[in-house]
Coordinates of N, CA and C and ligand atoms in Angstrom, one line a residue:
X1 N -18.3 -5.4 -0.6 CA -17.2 -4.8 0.0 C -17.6 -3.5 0.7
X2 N -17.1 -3.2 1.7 CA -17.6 -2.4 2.6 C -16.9 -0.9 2.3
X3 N -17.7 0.1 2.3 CA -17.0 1.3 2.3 C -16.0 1.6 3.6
X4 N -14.9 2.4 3.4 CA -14.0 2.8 4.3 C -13.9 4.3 4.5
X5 N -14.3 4.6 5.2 CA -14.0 6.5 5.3 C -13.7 6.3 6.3
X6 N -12.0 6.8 6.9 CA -11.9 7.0 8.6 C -12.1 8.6 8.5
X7 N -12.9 8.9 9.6 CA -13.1 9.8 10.1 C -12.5 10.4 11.3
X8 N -12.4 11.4 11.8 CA -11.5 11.9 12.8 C -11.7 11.2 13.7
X9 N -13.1 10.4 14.6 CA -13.1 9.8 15.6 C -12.2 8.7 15.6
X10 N -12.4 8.1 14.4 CA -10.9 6.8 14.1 C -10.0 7.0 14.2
X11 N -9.8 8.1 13.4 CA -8.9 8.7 13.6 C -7.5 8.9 14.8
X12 N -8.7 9.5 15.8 CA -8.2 9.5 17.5 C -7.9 8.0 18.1
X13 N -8.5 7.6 17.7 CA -8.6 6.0 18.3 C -6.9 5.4 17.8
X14 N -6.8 5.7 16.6 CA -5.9 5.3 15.6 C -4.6 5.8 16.3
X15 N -5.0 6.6 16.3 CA -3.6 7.7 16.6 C -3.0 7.5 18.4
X16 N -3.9 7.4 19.3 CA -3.7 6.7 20.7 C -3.2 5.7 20.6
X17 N -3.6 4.1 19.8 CA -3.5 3.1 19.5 C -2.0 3.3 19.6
X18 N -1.3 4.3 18.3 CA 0.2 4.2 18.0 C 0.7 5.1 19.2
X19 N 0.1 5.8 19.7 CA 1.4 6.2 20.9 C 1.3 5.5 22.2
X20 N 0.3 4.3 22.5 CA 0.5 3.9 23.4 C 1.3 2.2 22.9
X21 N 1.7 2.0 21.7 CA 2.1 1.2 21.5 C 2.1 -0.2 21.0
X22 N 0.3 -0.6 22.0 CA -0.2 -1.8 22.1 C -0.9 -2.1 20.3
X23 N -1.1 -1.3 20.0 CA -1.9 -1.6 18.1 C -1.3 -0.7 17.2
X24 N -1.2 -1.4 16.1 CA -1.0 -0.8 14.9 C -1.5 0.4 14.3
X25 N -3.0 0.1 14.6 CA -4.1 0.7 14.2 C -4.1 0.3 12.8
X26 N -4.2 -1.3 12.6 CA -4.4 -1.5 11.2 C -5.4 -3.0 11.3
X27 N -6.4 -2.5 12.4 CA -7.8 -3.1 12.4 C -7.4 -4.5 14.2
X28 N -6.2 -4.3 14.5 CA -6.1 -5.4 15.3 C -6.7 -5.2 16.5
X29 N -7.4 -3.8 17.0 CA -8.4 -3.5 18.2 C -7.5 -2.9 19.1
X30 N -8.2 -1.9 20.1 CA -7.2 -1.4 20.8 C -6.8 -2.3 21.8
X31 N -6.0 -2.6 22.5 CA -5.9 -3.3 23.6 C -5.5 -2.5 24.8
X32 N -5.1 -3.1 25.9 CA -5.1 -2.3 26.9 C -3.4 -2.2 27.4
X33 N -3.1 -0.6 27.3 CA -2.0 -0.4 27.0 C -0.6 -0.9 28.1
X34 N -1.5 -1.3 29.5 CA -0.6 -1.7 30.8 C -0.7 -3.4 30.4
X35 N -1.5 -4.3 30.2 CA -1.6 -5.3 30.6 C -0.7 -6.3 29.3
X36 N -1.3 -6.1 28.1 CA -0.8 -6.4 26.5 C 0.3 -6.2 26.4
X37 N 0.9 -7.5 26.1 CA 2.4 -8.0 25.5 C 2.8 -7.3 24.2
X38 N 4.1 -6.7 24.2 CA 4.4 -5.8 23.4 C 4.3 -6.8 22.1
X39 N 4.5 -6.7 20.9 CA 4.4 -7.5 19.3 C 6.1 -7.4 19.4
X40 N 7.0 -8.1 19.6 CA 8.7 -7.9 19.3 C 8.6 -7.7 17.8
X41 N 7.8 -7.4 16.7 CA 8.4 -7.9 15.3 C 7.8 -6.6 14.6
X42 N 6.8 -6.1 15.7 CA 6.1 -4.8 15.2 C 6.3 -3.4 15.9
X43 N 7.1 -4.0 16.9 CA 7.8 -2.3 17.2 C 8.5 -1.4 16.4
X44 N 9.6 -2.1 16.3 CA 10.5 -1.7 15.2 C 10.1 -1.3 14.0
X45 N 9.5 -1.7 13.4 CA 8.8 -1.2 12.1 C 7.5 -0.5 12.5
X46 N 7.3 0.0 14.0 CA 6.7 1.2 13.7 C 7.3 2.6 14.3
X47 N 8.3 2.0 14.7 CA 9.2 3.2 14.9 C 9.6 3.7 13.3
X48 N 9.8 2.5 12.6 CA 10.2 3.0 11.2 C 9.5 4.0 10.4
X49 N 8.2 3.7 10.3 CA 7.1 3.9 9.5 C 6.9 5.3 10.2
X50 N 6.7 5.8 11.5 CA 6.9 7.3 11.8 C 7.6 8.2 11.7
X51 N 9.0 7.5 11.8 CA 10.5 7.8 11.2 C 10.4 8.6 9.5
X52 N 9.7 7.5 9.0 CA 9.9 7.5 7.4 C 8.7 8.7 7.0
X53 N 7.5 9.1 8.0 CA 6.3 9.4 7.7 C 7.0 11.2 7.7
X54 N 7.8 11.2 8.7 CA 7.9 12.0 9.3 C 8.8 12.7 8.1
X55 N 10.2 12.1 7.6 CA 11.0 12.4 6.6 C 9.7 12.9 5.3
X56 N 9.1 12.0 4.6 CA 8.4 12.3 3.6 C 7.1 13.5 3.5
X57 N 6.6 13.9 4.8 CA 6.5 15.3 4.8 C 7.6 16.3 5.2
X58 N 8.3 16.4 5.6 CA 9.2 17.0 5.3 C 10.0 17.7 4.1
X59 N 10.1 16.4 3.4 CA 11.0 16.1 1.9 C 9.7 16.5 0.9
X60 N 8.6 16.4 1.2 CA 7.3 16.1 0.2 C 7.7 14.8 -0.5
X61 N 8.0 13.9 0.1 CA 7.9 12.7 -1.0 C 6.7 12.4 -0.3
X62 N 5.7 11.9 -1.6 CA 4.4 11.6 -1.5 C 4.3 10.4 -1.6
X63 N 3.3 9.9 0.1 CA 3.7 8.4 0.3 C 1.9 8.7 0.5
X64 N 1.6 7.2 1.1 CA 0.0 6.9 1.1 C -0.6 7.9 2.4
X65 N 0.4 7.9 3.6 CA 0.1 8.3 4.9 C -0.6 7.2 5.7
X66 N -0.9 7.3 6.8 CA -1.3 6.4 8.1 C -2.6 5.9 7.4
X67 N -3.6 6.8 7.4 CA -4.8 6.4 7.0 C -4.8 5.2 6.0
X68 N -4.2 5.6 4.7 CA -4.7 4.6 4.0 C -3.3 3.2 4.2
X69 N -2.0 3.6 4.7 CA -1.1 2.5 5.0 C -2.4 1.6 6.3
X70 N -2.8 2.3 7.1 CA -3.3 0.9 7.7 C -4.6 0.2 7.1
X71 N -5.4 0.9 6.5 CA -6.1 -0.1 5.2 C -5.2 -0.9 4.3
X72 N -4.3 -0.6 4.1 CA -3.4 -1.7 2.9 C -3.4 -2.6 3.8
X73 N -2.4 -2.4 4.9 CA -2.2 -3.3 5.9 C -3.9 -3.9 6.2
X74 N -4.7 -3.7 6.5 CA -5.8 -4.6 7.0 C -6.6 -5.7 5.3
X75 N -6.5 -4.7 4.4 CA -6.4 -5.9 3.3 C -5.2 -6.8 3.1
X76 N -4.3 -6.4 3.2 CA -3.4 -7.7 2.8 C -3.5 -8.8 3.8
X77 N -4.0 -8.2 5.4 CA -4.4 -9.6 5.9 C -5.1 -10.2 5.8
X78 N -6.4 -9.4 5.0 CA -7.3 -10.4 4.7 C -7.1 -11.0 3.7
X79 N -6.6 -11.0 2.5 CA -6.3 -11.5 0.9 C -5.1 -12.5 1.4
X80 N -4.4 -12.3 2.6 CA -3.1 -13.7 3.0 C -2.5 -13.9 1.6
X81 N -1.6 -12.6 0.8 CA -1.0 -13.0 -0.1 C 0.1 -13.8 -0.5
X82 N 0.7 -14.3 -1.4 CA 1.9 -14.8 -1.5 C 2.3 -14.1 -2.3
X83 N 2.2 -13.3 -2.9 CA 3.2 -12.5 -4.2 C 2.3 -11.1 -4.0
X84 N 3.2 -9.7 -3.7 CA 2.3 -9.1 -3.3 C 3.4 -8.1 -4.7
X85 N 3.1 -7.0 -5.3 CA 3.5 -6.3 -5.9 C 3.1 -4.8 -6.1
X86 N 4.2 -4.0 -6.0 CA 3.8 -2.7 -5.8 C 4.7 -1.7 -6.9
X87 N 3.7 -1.3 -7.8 CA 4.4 -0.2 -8.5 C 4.5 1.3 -8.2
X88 N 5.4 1.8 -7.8 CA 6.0 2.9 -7.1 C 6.2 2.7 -5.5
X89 N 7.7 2.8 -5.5 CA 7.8 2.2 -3.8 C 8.4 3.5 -3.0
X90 N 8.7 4.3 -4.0 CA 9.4 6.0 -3.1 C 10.3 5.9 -2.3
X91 N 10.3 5.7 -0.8 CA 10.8 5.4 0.1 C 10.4 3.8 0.8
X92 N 9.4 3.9 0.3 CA 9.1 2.4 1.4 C 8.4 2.6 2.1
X93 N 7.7 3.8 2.4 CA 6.4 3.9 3.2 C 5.5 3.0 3.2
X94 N 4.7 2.9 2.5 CA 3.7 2.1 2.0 C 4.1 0.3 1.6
X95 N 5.4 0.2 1.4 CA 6.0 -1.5 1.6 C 6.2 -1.6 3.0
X96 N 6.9 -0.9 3.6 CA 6.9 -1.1 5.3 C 5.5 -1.7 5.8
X97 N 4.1 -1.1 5.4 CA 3.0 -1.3 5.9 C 2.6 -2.9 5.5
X98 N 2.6 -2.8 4.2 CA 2.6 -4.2 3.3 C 3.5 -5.4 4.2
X99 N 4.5 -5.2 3.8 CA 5.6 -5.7 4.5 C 5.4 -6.3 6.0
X100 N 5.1 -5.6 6.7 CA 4.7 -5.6 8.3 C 4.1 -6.8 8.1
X101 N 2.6 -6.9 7.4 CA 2.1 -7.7 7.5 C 1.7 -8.8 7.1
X102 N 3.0 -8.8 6.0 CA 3.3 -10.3 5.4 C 4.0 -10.9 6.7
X103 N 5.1 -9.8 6.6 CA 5.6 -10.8 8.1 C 5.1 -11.6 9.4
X104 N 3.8 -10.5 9.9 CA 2.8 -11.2 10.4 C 2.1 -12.1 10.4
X105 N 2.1 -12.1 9.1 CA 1.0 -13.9 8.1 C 2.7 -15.0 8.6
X106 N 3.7 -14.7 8.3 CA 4.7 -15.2 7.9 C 4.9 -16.0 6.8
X107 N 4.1 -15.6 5.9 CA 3.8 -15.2 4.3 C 3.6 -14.3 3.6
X108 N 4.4 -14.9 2.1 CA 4.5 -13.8 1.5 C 5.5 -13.2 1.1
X109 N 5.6 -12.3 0.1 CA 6.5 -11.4 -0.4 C 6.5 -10.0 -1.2
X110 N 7.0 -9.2 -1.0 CA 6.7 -7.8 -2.0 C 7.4 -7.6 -2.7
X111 N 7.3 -7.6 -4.3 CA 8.0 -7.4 -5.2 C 7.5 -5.8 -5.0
X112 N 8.4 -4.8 -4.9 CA 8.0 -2.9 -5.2 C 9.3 -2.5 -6.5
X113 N 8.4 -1.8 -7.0 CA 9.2 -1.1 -8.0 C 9.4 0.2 -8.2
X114 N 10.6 0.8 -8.3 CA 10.9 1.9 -8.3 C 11.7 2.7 -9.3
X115 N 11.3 3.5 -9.9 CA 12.1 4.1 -11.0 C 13.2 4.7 -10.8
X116 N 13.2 5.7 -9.9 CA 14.3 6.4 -9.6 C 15.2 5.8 -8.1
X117 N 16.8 5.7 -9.2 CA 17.5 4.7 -8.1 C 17.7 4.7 -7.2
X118 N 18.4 6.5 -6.5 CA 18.1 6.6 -5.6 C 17.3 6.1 -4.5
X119 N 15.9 6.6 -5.0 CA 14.8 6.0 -4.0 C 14.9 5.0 -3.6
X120 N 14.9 4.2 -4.5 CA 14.9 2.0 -4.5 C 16.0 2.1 -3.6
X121 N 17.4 2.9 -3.5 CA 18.4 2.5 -3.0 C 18.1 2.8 -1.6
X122 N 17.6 4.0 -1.1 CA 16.8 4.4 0.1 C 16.1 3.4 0.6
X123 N 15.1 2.9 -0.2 CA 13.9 2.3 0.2 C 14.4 0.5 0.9
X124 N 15.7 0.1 0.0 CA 16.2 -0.8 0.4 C 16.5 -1.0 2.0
X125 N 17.4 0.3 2.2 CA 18.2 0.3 3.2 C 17.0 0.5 4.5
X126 N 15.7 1.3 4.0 CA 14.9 1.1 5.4 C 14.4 -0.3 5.0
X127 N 14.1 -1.0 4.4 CA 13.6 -2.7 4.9 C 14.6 -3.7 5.8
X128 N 15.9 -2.9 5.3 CA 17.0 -3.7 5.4 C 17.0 -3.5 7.6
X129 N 17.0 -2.2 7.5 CA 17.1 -1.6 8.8 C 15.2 -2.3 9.8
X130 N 14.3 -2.2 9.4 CA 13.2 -2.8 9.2 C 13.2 -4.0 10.2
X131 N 14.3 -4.8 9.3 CA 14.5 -6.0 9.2 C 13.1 -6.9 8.5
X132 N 13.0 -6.5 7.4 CA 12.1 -7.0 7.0 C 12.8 -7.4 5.2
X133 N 14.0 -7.0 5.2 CA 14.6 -7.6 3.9 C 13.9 -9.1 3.2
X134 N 14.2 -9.7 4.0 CA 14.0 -10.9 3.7 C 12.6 -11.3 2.4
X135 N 11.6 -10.2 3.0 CA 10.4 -10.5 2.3 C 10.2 -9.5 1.1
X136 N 11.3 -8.8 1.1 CA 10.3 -7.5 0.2 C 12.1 -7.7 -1.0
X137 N 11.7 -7.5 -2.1 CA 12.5 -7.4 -3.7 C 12.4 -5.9 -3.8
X138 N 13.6 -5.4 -3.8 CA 12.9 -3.6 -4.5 C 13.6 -4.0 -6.4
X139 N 12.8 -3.3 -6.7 CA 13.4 -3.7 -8.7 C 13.3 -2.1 -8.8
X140 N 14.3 -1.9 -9.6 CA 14.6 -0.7 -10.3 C 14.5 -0.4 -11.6
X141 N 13.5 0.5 -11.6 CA 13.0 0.3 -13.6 C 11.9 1.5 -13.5
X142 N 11.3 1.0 -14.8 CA 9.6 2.0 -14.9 C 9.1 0.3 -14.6
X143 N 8.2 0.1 -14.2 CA 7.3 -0.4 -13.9 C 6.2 -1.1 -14.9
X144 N 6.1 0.4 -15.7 CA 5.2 -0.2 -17.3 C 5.8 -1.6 -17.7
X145 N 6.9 -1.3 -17.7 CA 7.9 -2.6 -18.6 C 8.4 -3.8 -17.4
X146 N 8.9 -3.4 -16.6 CA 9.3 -4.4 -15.6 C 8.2 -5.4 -14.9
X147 N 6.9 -4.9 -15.0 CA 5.7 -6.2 -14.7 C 5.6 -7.0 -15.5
X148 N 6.1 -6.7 -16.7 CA 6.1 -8.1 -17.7 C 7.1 -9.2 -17.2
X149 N 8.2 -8.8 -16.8 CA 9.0 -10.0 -16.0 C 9.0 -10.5 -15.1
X150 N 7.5 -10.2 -14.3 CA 6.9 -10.6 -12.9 C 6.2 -12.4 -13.6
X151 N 6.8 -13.6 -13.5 CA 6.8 -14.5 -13.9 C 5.4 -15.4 -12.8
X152 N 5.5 -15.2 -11.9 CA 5.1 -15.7 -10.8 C 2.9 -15.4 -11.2
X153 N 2.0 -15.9 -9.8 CA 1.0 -15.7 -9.4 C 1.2 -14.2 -8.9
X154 N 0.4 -13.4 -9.0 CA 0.6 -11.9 -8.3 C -1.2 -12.3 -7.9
X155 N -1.4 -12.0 -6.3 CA -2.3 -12.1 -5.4 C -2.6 -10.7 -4.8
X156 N -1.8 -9.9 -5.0 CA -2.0 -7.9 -4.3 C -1.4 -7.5 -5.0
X157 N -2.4 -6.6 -5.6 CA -1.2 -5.5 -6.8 C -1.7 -4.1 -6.4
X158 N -0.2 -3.2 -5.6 CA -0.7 -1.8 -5.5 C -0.5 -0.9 -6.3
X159 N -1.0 0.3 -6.8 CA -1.0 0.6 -7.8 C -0.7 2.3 -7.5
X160 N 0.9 3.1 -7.4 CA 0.7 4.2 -7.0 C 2.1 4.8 -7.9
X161 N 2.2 5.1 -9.1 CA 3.4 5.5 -9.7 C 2.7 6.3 -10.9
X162 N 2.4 7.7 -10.8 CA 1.8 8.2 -11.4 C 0.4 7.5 -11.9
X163 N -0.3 8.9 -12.0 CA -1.4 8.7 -12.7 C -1.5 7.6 -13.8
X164 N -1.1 8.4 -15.2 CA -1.1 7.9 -16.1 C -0.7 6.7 -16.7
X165 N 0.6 5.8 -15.4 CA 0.9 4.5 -15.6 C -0.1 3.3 -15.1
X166 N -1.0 3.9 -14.5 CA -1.7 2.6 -13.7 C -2.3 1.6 -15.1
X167 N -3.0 2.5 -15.8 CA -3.4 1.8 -16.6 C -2.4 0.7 -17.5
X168 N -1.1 1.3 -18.0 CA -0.2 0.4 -18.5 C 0.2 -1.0 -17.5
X169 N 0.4 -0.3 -16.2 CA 1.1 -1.3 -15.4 C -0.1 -2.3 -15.2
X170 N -1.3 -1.9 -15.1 CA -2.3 -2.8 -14.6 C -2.3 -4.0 -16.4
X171 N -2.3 -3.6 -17.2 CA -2.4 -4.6 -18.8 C -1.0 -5.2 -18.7
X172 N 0.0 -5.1 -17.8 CA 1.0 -5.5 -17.9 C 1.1 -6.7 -17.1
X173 N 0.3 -6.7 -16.1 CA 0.4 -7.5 -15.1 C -0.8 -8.3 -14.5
X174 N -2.2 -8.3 -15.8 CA -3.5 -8.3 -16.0 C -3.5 -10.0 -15.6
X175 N -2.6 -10.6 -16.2 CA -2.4 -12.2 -17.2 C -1.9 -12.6 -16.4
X176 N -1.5 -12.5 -15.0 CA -0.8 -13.1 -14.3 C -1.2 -12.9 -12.6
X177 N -2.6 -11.9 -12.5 CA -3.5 -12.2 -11.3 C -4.1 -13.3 -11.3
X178 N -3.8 -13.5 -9.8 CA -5.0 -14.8 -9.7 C -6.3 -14.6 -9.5
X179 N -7.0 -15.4 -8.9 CA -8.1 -15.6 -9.1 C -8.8 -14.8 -7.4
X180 N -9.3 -13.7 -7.2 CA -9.9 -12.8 -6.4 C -8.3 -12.2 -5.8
X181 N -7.6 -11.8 -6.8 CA -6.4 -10.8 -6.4 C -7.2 -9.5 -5.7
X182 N -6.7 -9.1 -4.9 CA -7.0 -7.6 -4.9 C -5.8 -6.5 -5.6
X183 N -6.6 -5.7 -6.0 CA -5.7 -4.3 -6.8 C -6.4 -3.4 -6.4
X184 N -5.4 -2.3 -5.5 CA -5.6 -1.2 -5.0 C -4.6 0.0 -6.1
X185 N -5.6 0.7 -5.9 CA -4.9 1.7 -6.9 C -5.1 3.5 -5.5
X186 N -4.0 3.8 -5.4 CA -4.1 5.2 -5.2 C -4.4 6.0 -5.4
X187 N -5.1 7.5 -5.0 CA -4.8 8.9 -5.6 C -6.9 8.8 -6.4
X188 N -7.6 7.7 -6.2 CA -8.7 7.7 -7.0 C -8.9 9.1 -6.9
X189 N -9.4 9.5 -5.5 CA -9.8 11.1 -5.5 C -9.4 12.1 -6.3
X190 N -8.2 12.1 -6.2 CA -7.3 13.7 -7.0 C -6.8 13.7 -8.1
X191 N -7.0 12.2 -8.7 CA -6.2 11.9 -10.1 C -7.4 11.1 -11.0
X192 N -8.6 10.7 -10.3 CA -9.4 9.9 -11.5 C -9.4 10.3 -12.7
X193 N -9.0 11.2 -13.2 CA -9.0 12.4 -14.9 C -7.4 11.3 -15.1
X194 N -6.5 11.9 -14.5 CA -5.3 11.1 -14.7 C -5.3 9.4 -15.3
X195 N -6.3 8.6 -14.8 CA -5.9 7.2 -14.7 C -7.5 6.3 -15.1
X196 N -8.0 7.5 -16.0 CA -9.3 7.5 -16.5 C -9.9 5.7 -17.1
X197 N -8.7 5.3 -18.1 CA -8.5 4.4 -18.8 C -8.8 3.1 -17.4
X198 N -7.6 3.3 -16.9 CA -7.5 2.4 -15.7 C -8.8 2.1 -14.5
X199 N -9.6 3.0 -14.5 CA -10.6 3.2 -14.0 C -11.7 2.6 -14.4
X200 N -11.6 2.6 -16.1 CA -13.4 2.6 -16.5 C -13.3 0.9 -16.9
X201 N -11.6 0.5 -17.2 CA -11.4 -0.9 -17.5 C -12.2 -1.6 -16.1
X202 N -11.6 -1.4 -14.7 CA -11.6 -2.0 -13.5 C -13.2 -2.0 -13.2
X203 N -13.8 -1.1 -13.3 CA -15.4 -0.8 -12.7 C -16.1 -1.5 -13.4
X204 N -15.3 -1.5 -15.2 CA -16.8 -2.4 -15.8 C -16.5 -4.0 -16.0
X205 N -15.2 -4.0 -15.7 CA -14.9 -5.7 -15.3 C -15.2 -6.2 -14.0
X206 N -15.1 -5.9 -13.2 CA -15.1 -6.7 -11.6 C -15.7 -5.5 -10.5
X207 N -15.6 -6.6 -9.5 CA -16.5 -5.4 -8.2 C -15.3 -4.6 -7.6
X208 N -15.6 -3.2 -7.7 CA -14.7 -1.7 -7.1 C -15.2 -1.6 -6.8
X209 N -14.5 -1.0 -5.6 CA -15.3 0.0 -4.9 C -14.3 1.2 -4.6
X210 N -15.2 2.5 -4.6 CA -14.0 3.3 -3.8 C -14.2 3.9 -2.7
X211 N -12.8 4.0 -1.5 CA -13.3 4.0 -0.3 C -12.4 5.6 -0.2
X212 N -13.0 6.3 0.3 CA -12.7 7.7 0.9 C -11.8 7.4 2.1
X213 N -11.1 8.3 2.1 CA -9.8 8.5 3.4 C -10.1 10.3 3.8
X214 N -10.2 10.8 5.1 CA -9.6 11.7 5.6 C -8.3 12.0 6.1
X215 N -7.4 12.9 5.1 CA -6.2 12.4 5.2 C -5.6 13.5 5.9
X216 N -4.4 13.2 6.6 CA -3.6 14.8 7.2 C -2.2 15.1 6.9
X217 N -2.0 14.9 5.6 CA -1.0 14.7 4.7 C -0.7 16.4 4.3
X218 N 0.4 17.1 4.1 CA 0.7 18.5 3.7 C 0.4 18.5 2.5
X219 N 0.1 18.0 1.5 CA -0.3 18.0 0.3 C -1.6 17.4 -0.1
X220 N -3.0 17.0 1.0 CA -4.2 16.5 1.0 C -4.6 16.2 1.9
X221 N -5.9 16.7 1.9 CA -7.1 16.3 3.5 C -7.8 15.3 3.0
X222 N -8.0 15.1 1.6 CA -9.3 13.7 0.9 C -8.9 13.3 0.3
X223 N -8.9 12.0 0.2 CA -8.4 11.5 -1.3 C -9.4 10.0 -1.0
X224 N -9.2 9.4 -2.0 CA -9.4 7.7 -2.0 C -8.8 6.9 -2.7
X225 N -8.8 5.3 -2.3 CA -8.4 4.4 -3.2 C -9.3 3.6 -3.6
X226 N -9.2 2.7 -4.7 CA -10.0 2.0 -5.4 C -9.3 1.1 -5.2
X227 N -10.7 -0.1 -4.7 CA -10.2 -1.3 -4.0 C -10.8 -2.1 -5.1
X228 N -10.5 -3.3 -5.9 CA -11.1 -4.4 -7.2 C -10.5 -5.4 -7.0
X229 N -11.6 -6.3 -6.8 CA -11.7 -7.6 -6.5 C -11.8 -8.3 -8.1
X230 N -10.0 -8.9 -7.9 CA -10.0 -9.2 -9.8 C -10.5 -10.9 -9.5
X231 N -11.8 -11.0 -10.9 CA -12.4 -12.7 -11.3 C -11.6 -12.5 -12.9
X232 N -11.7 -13.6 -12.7 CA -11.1 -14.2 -13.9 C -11.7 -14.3 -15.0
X233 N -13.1 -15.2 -13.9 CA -14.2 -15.1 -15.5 C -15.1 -14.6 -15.7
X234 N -14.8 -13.0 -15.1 CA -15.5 -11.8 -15.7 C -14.6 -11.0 -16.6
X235 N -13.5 -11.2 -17.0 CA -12.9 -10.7 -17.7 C -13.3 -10.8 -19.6
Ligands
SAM1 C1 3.5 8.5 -4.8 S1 5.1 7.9 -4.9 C2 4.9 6.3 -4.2 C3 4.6 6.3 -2.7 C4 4.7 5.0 -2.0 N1 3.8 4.0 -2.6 C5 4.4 5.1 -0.6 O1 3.2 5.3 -0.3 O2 5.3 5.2 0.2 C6 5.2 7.6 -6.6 C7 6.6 6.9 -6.9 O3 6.4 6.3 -8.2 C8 7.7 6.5 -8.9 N2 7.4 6.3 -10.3 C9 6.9 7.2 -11.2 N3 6.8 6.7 -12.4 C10 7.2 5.4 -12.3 C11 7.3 4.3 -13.2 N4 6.9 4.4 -14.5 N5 7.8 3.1 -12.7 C12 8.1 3.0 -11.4 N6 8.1 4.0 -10.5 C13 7.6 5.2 -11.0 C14 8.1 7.9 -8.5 O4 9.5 8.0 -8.7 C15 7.7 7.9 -7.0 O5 8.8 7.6 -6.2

């Protein structure tokens, strides 16, 4: 698995990409911003996603940011999930990103979970607005407990609702990855003391890695995520 650090040059690249329109900037290349046929299904949702970026610095609700939403987004196209699940959904930052590109595959689904109703109730109404309802479940709960009633194959499991839960929610929803799930967990950088348990399980079972982000978030310039490629029969 390849390390990920964007750096400011990508950065730039990244950031042109989204004001000229033609890319995501979630690995699809830049294209050339006169000639290239707009995406009809990906404008909108990235009007949303700067909309939403824009509110959650504002508000301080702590979402992933660009950097690492377009890495989620470029793994979930590669893993082509069918059951994608996310514990802690805030606003919907980081499901928009997900989301986007299930819709893309035109597979798929995101089960996000959110504790506080409010949020879930927020987070609804931007998928709804999105137009991306269709693919994404918001559930309202703690998460610890509510992945036990995830009945299904889980193929992406993101992992961002406090520190201290990853570990629970990850034994909760251990028994029902398939077979080379990916599980991204947030915050590796600033919280590894926090999610210690969850960490030392993941590294000495299957291949992690962790990939560094330069971030430009009001609350962090560095952080990383831990990307683990779950086998079954290394467990
Ligand atoms: C960092 S935010 C999530 C950001 C979101 N993934 C994004 O990038 O847009 C963490 C969220 O987890 C929620 N949370 C905290 N503990 C939780 C739990 N036990 N179950 C579900 N959600 C929880 C918080 O209410 C908060 O909205």
């Amino acid at each position: 698995m390849k390390k990920n650090t964007w750096c400011s040059g990508e950065l730039l690249v990244f950031s042109l990409a989204l004001l000229l329109g033609g890319c995501d900037g979630a690995g699809g290349g830049v294209s050339d911003p006169v000639t290239a046929p707009k995406a009809p299904r990906g404008d909108k949702v990235t009007e949303m996603i700067e909309e939403l970026d824009r509110i959650c610095r504002e508000q301080t609700v702590y979402m992933v940011g660009p950097e690492k939403g377009a890495r989620l987004a470029e793994l979930v196209r590669g893993r082509k999930p069918s059951v994608v699940v996310e514990c802690g959904t805030a606003l919907g930052y980081s499901g928009l990103w997900i989301a986007r590109e299930l819709e893309r595959l035109d597979k798929g689904r995101l089960i996000t979970i959110e504790l506080d109703a409010d949020r879930a109730r927020q987070a609804r109404a931007t998928f709804e607005k999105a137009g991306l309802a269709a693919r994404v479940e918001v559930r309202v709960g703690d998460a610890r407990e509510l992945v036990g009633g995830i009945s299904e194959e889980v193929d992406f499991l993101f992992l961002d609702c406090n520190y201290a839960n990853y570990g629970p929610c990850y034994a909760g929803i251990e028994g029902r990855l398939s077979e080379g799930a990916l599980v991204v967990a947030d915050n590796v950088g600033i919280g590894a003391a926090g999610m210690k348990d969850y960490l030392d399980r993941v590294r000495s079972l299957h291949e992690s890695e962790t990939e560094w982000f330069e971030i430009d978030l009001p609350w962090g310039k560095r952080d990383a995520m831990e990307v683990t490629v779950f086998r079954k029969a290394e467990k």
